[in-house]
Coordinates of C-alpha atoms and ligand atoms in Angstrom, one line a residue:
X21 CA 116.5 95.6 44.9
X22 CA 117.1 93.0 42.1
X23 CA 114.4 91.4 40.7
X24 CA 115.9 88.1 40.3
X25 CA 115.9 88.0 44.1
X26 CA 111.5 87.9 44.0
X27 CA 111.6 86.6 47.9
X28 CA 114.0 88.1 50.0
X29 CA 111.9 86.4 53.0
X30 CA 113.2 83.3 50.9
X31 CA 116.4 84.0 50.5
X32 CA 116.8 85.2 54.2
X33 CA 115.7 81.6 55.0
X34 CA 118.9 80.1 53.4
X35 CA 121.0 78.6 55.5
X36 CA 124.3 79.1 53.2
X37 CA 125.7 83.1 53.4
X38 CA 124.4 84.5 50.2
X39 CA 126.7 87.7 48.8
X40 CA 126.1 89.8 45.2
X41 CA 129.8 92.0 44.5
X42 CA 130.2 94.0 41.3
X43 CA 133.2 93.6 39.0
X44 CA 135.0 95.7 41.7
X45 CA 134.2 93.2 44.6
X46 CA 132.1 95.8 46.0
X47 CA 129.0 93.4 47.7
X48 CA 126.0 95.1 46.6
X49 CA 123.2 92.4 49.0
X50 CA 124.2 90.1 52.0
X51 CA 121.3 87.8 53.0
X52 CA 120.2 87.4 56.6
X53 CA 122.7 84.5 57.4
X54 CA 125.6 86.2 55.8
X55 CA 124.7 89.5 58.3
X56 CA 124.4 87.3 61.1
X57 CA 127.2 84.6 60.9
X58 CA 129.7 87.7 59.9
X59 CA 128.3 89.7 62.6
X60 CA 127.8 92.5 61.0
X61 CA 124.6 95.0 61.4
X62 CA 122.5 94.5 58.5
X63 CA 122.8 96.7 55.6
X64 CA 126.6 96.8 57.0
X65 CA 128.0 94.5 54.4
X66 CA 126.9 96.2 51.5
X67 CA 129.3 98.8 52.7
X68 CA 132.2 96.5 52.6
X69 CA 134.4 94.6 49.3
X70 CA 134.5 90.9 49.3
X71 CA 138.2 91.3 49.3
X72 CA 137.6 92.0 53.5
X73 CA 135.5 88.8 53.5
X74 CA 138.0 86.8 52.2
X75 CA 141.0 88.5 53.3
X76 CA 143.2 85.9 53.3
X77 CA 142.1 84.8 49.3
X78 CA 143.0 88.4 48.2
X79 CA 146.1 89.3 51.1
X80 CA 148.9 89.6 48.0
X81 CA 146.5 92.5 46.8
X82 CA 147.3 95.9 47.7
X83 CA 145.8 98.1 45.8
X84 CA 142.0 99.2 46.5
X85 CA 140.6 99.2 43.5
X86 CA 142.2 96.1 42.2
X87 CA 139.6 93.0 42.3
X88 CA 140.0 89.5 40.4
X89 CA 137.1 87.8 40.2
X90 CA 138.9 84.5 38.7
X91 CA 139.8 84.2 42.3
X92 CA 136.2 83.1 43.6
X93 CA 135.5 80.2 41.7
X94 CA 132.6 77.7 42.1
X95 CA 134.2 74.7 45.0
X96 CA 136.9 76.2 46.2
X97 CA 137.0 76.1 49.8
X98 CA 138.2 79.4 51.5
X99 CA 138.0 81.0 55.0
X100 CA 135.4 83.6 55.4
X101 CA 136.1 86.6 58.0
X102 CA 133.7 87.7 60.7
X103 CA 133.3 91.8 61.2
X104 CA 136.1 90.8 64.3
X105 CA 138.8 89.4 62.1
X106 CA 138.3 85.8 63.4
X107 CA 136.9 83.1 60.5
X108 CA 135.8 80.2 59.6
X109 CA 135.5 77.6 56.0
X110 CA 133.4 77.8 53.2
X111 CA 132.6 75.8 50.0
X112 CA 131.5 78.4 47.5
X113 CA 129.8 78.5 44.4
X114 CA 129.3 81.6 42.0
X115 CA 127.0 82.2 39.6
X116 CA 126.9 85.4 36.9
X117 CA 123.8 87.2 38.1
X118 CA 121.2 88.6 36.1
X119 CA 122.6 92.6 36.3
X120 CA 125.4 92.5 34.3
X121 CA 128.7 92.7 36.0
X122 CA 127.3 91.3 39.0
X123 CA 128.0 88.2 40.8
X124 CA 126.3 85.8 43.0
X125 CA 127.9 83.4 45.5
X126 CA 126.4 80.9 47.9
X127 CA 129.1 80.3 50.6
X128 CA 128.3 77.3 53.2
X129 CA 129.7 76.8 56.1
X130 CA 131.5 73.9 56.0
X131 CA 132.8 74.0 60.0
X132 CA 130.2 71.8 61.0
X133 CA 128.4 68.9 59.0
X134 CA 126.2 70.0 56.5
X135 CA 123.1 68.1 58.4
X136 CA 124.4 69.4 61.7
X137 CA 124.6 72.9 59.8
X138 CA 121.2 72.9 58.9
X139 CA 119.9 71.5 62.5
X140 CA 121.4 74.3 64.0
X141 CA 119.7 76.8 61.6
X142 CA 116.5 75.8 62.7
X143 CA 117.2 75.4 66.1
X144 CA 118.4 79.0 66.4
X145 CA 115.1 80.0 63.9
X146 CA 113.2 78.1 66.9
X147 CA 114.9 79.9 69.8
X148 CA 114.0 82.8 68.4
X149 CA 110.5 82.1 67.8
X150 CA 110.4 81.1 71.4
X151 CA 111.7 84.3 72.9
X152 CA 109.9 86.6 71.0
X153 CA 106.5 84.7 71.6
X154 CA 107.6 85.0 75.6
X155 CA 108.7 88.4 75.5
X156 CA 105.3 89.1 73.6
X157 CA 103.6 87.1 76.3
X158 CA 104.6 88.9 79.5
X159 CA 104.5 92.4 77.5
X160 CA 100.5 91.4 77.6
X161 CA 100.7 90.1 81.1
X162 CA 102.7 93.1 82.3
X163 CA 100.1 95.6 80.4
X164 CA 97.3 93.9 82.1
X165 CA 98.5 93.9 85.9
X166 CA 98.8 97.6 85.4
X167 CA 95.2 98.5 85.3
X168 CA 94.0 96.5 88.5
X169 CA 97.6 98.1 90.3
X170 CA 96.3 101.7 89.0
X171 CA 92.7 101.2 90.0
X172 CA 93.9 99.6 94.1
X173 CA 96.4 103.2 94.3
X174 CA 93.2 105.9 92.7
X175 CA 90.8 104.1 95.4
X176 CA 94.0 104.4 98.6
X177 CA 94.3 107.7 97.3
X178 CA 90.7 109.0 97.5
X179 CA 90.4 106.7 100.8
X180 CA 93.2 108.5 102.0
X181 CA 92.1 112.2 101.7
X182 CA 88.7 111.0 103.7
X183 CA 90.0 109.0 106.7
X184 CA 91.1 111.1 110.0
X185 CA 92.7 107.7 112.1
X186 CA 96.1 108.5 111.8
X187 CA 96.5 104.4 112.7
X188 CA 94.8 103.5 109.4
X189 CA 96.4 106.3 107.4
X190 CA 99.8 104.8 107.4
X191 CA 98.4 101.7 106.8
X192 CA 97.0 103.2 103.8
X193 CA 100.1 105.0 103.1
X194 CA 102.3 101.6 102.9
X195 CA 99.6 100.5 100.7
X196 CA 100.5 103.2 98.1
X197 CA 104.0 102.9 98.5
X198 CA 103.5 99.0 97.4
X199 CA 101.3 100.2 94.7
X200 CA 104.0 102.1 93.6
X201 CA 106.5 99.7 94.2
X202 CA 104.8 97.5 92.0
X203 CA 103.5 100.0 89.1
X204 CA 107.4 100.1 88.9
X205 CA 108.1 96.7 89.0
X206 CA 105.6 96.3 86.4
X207 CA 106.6 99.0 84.0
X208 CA 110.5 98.2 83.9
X209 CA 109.2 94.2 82.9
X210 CA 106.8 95.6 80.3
X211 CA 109.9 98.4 78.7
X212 CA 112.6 95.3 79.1
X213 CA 110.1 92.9 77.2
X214 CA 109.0 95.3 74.4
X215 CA 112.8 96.3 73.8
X216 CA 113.5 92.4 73.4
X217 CA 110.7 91.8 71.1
X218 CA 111.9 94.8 69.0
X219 CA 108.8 97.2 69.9
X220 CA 110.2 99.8 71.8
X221 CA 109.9 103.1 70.2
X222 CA 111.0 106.4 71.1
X223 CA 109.2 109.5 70.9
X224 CA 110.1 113.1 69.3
X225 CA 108.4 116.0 71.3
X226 CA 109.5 119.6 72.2
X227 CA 110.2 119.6 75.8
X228 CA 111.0 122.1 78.5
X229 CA 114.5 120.9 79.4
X230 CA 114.5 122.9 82.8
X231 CA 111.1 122.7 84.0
X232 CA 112.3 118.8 83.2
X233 CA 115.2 119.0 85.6
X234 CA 113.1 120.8 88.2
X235 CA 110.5 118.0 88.5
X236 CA 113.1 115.6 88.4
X237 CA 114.8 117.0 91.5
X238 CA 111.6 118.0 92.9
X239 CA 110.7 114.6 92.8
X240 CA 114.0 113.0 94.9
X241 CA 114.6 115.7 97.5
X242 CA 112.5 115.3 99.4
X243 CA 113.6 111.6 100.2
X244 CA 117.1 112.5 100.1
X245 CA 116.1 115.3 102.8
X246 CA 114.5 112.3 104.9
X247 CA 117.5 110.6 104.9
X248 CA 119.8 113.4 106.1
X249 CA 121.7 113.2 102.7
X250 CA 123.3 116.4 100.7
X251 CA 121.8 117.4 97.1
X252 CA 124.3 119.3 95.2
X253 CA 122.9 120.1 91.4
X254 CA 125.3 121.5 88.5
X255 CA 123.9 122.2 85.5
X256 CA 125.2 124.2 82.6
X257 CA 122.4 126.8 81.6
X258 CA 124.5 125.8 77.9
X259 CA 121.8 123.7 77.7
X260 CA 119.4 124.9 75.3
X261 CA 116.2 125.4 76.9
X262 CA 113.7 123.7 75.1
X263 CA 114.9 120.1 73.3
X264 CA 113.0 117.6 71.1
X265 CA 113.3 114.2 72.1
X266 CA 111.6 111.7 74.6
X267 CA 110.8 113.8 77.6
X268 CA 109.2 110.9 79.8
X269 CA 112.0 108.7 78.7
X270 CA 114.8 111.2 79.9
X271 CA 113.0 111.4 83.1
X272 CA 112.9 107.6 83.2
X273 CA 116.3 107.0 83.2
X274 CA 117.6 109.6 85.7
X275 CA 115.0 108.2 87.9
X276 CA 116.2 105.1 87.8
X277 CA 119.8 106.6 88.4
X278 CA 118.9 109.0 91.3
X279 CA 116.4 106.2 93.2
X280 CA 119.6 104.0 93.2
X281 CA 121.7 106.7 94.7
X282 CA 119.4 107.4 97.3
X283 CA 118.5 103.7 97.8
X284 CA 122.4 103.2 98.5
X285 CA 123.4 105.9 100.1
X286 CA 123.1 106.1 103.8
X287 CA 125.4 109.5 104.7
X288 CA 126.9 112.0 102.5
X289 CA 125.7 113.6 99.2
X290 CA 123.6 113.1 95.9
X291 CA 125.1 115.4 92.8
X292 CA 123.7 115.3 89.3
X293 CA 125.4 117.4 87.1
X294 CA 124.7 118.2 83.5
X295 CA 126.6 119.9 80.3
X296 CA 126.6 120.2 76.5
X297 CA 129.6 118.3 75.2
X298 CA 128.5 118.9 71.5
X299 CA 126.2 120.8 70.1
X300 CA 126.2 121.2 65.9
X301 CA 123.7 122.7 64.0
X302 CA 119.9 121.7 65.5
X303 CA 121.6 118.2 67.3
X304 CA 123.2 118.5 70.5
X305 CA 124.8 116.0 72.7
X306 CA 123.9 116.1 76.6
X307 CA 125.9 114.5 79.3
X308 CA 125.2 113.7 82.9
X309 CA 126.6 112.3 85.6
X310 CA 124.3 110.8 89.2
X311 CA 127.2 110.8 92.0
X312 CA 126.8 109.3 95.0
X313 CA 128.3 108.5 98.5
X314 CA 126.8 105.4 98.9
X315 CA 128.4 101.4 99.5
X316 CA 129.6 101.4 95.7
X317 CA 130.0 98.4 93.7
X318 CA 133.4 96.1 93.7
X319 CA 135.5 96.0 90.0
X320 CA 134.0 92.5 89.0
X321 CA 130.1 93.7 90.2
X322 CA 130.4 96.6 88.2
X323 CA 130.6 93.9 84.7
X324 CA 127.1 92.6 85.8
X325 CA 125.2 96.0 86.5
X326 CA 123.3 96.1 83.3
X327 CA 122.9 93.1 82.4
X328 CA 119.0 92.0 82.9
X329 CA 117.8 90.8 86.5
X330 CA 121.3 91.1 87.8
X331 CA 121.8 92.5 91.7
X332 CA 125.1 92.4 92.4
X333 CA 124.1 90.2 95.7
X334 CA 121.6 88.4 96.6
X335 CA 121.9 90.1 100.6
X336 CA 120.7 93.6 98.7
X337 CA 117.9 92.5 97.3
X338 CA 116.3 91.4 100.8
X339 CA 117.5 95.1 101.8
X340 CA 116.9 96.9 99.7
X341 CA 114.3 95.0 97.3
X342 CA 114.1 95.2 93.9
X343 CA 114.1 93.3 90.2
X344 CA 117.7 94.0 89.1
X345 CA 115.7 95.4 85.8
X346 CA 116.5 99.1 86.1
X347 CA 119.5 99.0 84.5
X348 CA 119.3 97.0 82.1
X349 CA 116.3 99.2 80.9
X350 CA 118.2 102.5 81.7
X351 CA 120.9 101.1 79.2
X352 CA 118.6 100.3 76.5
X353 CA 117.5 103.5 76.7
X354 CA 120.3 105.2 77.1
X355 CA 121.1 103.2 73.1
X356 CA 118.4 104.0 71.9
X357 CA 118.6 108.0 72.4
X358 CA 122.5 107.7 70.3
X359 CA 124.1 107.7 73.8
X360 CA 126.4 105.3 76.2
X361 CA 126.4 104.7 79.8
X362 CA 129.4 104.2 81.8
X363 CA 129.9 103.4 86.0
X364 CA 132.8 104.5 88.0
X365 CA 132.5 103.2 91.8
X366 CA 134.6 101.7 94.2
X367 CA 133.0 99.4 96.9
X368 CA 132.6 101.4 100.2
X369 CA 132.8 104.4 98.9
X370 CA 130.2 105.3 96.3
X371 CA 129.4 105.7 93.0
X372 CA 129.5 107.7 89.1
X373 CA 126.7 106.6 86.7
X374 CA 127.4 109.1 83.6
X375 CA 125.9 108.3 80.5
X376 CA 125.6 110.7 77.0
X377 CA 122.5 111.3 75.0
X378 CA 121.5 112.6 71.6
X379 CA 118.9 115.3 71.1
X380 CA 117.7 118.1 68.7
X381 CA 116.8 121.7 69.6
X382 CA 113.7 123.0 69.8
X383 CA 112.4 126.5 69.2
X384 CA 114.0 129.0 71.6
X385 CA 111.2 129.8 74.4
X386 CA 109.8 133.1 75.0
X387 CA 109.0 132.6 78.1
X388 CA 112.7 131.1 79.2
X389 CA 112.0 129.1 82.8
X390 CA 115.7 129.2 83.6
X391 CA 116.5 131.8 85.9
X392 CA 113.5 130.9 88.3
X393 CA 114.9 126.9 88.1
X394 CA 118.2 128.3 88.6
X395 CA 117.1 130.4 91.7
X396 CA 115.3 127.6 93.4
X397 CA 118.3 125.2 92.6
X398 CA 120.7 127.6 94.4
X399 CA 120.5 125.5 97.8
X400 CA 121.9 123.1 96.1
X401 CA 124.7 124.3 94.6
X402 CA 127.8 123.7 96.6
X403 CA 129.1 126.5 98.5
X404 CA 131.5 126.3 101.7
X405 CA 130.6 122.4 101.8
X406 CA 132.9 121.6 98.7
X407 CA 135.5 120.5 101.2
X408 CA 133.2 117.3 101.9
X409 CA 132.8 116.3 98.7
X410 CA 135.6 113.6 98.4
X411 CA 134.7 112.8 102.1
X412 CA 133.5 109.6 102.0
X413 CA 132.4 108.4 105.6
X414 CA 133.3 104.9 106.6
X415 CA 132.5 102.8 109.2
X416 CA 134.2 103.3 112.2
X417 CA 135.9 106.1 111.2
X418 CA 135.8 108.8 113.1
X419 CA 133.5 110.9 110.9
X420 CA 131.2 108.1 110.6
X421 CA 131.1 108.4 114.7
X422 CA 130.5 112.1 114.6
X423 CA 127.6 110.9 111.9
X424 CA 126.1 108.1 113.7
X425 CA 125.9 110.1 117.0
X426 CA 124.1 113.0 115.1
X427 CA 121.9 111.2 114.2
X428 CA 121.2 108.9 117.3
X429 CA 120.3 111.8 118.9
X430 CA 118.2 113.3 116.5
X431 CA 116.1 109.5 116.5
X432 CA 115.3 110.2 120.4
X433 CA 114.0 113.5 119.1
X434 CA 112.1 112.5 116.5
X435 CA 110.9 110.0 119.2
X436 CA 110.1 112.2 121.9
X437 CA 108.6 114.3 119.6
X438 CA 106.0 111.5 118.4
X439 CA 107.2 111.6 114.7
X440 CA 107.2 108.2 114.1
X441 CA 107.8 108.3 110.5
X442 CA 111.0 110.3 111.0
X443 CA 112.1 107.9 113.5
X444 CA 111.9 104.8 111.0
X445 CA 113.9 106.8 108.5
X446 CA 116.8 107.2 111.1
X447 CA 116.3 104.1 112.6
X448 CA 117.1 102.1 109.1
X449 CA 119.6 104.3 108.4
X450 CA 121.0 103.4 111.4
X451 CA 120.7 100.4 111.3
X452 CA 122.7 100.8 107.2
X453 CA 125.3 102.7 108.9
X454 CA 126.2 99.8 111.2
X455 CA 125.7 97.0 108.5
X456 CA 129.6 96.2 108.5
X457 CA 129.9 95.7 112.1
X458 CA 128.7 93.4 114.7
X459 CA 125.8 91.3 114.4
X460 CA 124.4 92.2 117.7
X461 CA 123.8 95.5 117.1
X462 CA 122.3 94.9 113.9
X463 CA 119.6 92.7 116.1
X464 CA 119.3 95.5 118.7
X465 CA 119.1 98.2 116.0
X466 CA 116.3 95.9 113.8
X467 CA 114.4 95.1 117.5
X468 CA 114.6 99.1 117.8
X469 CA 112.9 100.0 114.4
X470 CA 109.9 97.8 115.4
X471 CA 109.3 98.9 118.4
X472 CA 109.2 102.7 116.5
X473 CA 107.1 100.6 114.1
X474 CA 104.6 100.0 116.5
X475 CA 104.9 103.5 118.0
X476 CA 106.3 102.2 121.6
X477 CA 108.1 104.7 123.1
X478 CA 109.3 102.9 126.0
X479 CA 110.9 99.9 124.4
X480 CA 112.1 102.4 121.6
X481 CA 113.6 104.1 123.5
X482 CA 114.8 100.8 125.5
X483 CA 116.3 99.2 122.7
X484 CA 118.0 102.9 121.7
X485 CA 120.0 102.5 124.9
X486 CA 120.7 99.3 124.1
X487 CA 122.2 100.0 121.0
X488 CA 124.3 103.3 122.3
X489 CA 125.4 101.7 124.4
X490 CA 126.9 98.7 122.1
X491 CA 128.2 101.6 120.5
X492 CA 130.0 103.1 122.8
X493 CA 132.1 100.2 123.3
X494 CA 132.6 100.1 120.0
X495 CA 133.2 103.2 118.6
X496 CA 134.9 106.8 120.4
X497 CA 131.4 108.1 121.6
Ligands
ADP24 P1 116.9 97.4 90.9 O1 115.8 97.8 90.1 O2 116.8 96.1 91.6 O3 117.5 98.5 91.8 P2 119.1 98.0 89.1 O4 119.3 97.4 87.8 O5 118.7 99.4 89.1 O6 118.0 97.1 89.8 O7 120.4 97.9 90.0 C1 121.0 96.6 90.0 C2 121.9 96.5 91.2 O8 123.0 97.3 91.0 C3 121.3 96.9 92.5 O9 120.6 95.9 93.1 C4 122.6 97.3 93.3 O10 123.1 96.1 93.8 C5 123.5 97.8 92.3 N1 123.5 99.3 92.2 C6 122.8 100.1 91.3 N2 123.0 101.4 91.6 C7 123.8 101.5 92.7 C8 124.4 102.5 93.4 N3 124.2 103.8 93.1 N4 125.2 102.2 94.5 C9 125.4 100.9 94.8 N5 124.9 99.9 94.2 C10 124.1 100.1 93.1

């Protein structure tokens, strides 16, 4: 930009703030340091006067296009503001600069020892080093595990379609459902690392927005059939039906959303709604919001949600597994598609992840998917059941009873019936539902799921009356 200023790698290696204003005060360069210990983006000074800088040097000055540049003189000392009003002081020294009408000045920070000052400087310039060498380090680890994960779930999966022995094909099938565990695991390490070392791009593609939807949904009913849950879907066919932006990444984060709702909900519904809240010229802005009915998240858990590897306690983790990454990568993403993400949730009761995104419009399709999406969402879409949707079932309330006793009997029937896999489902559902209450029952209700485990009918069913009958005492059967 100025040709005095040959190195700007040099310059950005200073450890005083460096700042060029015109006769105006208007600053026309900040170096790194300046950027960083003003906390400002950068590029976001040069949108500012130096009058804001030092605010408290020019506070008798009304007017906006007054500026005195008498008032910065080589070693005065003067407080410098941060971008959040707070500050801190300088010696400053100002040179003419080359341009005409243009002024340089070297501000150093004279809250700490000079030496101390420029100790710290390289210490941070270390840090950093550090952490992006790491963050480049397990983005190669991550990208490697990936291939021998890939190449164990293609071999289950062709093993799979050729064995018969129904023993060895759930074997095989909690093999895959590792692998995928762990392709996931993998993947949400490798995003969080590239983000942190900067390298995290986003792609621009014309997408199908419905067809999108529909595979999304496709992709999590079926579970939240398994688990007896509700899946309500609203979505405003305002969207425009085909949307550039990154498709895969989209997907990603209401994944991440949904697989948490149904993870941590054990009766009740799943909604996902989605609207245009803006939409001007060829950008629009999309909003949706993942309900659930699930345990919910206290006022102070809700600070830590997206912070990286945070699981709002340490008891969920054995229960429910997981890194504590999702999040943190959702949010990322959620920034870096122009958008925000917000949680509303209240412990027992369940939860709101909305979040907003920015996207541009595609060209309008032909061959518009909508109706047919809209047709196979329809049972979803709430009809007489609306009445349920603020019911959220507790323990030992009397719905929860009516819940737990639907579905204890539907376990014996899935039991009697030999479906095994069915039974497992209810059984740890079960066993979610009664979580709160006493630690017997828990044991009984654990006891019971191995025994379905191990497909033995007799101690299921054994341990089932065991556990009714706990119940029973308990609770209005
Ligand atoms: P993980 O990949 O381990 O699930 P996330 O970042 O997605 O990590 O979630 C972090 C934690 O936030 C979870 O372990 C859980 O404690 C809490 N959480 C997230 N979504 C929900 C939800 N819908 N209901 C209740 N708790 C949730």
């Amino acid at each position: 930009m100025f040709e005095w200023l040959d190195s700007e790698l040099l310059i950005d290696q200073l450890i005083e703030l460096l700042l060029v204003y015109d006769v105006k005060g208007h600053i026309l360069y900040a170096n790194k340091t300046a950027s960083e210990k003003l906390e400002y983006a950068r590029g976001e000074l040069e949108e500012c006067n130096i009058k804001e800088v030092f605010r408290q040097e020019f506070s008798d000055i009304k007017g906006t296009d007054f500026f005195d540049t008498g008032r910065l003189e080589s070693g005065k000392e003067l407080s410098i503001y941060r971008k959040n009003k707070s500050c801190f002081p300088t010696k400053i020294s100002v040179y003419p600069a080359e341009t005409e009408g243009t002024y340089l000045l070297l501000a150093e920070d004279i809250s700490v020892p000079r030496e101390l000052n420029a100790q710290l400087h390289s210490a941070k310039e270390e840090e950093k080093e550090n952490i992006k060498r790491q963050n480049e380090f397990t983005a190669n680890v991550t990208h490697e595990l990936r291939t021998p994960v890939n190449g164990i779930r293609g071999h289950v999966m062709s093993m799979m379609e050729k064995i018969q022995d129904e023993e060895l094909k759930k074997t095989l099938d909690i093999i895959l459902y590792c692998c995928n565990n762990m392709s996931e695991i993998i993947n949400n390490i490798l995003d969080f690392s590239k983000m942190e070392a900067g390298k995290f791009t986003i792609e621009e593609k014309e997408f199908d927005f419905y067809k999108m939807m529909d595979r999304v949904i496709a992709t999590h009913s079926n579970e939240i059939n398994k688990k007896g849950l509700r899946l309500k879907v609203d979505v405003n066919d305002r969207i425009p039906g085909m949307l550039i932006g990154d498709e895969l990444r989209l997907v990603q984060i209401l994944n991440n959303l949904l697989s948490n709702a149904v993870k941590f909900t054990m009766v009740g519904y799943i909604s996902i709604f989605a609207d245009v809240t803006m939409h001007v010229n060829d950008e629009v802005e999309l909003f949706f919001i993942v309900k659930d009915t699930g345990i919910g998240i206290s006022a102070q858990e809700q600070d830590k949600l997206f912070q990286s590897f945070s699981q709002v306690d340490a008891s969920i983790t054995r229960r429910f597994g997981g890194t504590g990454l999702g999040l943190a990568v959702t949010k990322q993403l959620v920034e870096l598609m122009h958008g925000n993400i917000f949680v509303e949730s209240e412990k027992g009761k369940g939860s709101s992840f909305s979040f907003s995104i920015k996207l541009k419009t595609g060209q309008e399709d032909t061959e518009d998917k909508r109706s047919e999406v809209f047709a196979a969402w329809s049972e979803y879409t709430d009809t007489e059941d609306a009445d349920a949707t603020e019911d959220f079932l507790q323990f030992g309330e009397e719905a929860n009873c009516r819940e737990l006793k639907k579905r204890m009997d539907k376990l014996v029937l899935s039991i009697e019936l030999g479906a095994w896999d069915k039974a497992e489902i209810l059984a740890s559902t079960i066993k979610a539902l009664v979580v709160q209450g006493d630690g017997d029952i828990k044991k009984q209700v654990l006891r019971m799921e191995m025994a379905i485990r191990k497909s033995n009918y007799d101690k299921s069913m054994e341990m089932y009356q065991n556990v009714r009958e706990m119940l029973s005492e308990q609770m209005a059967f």
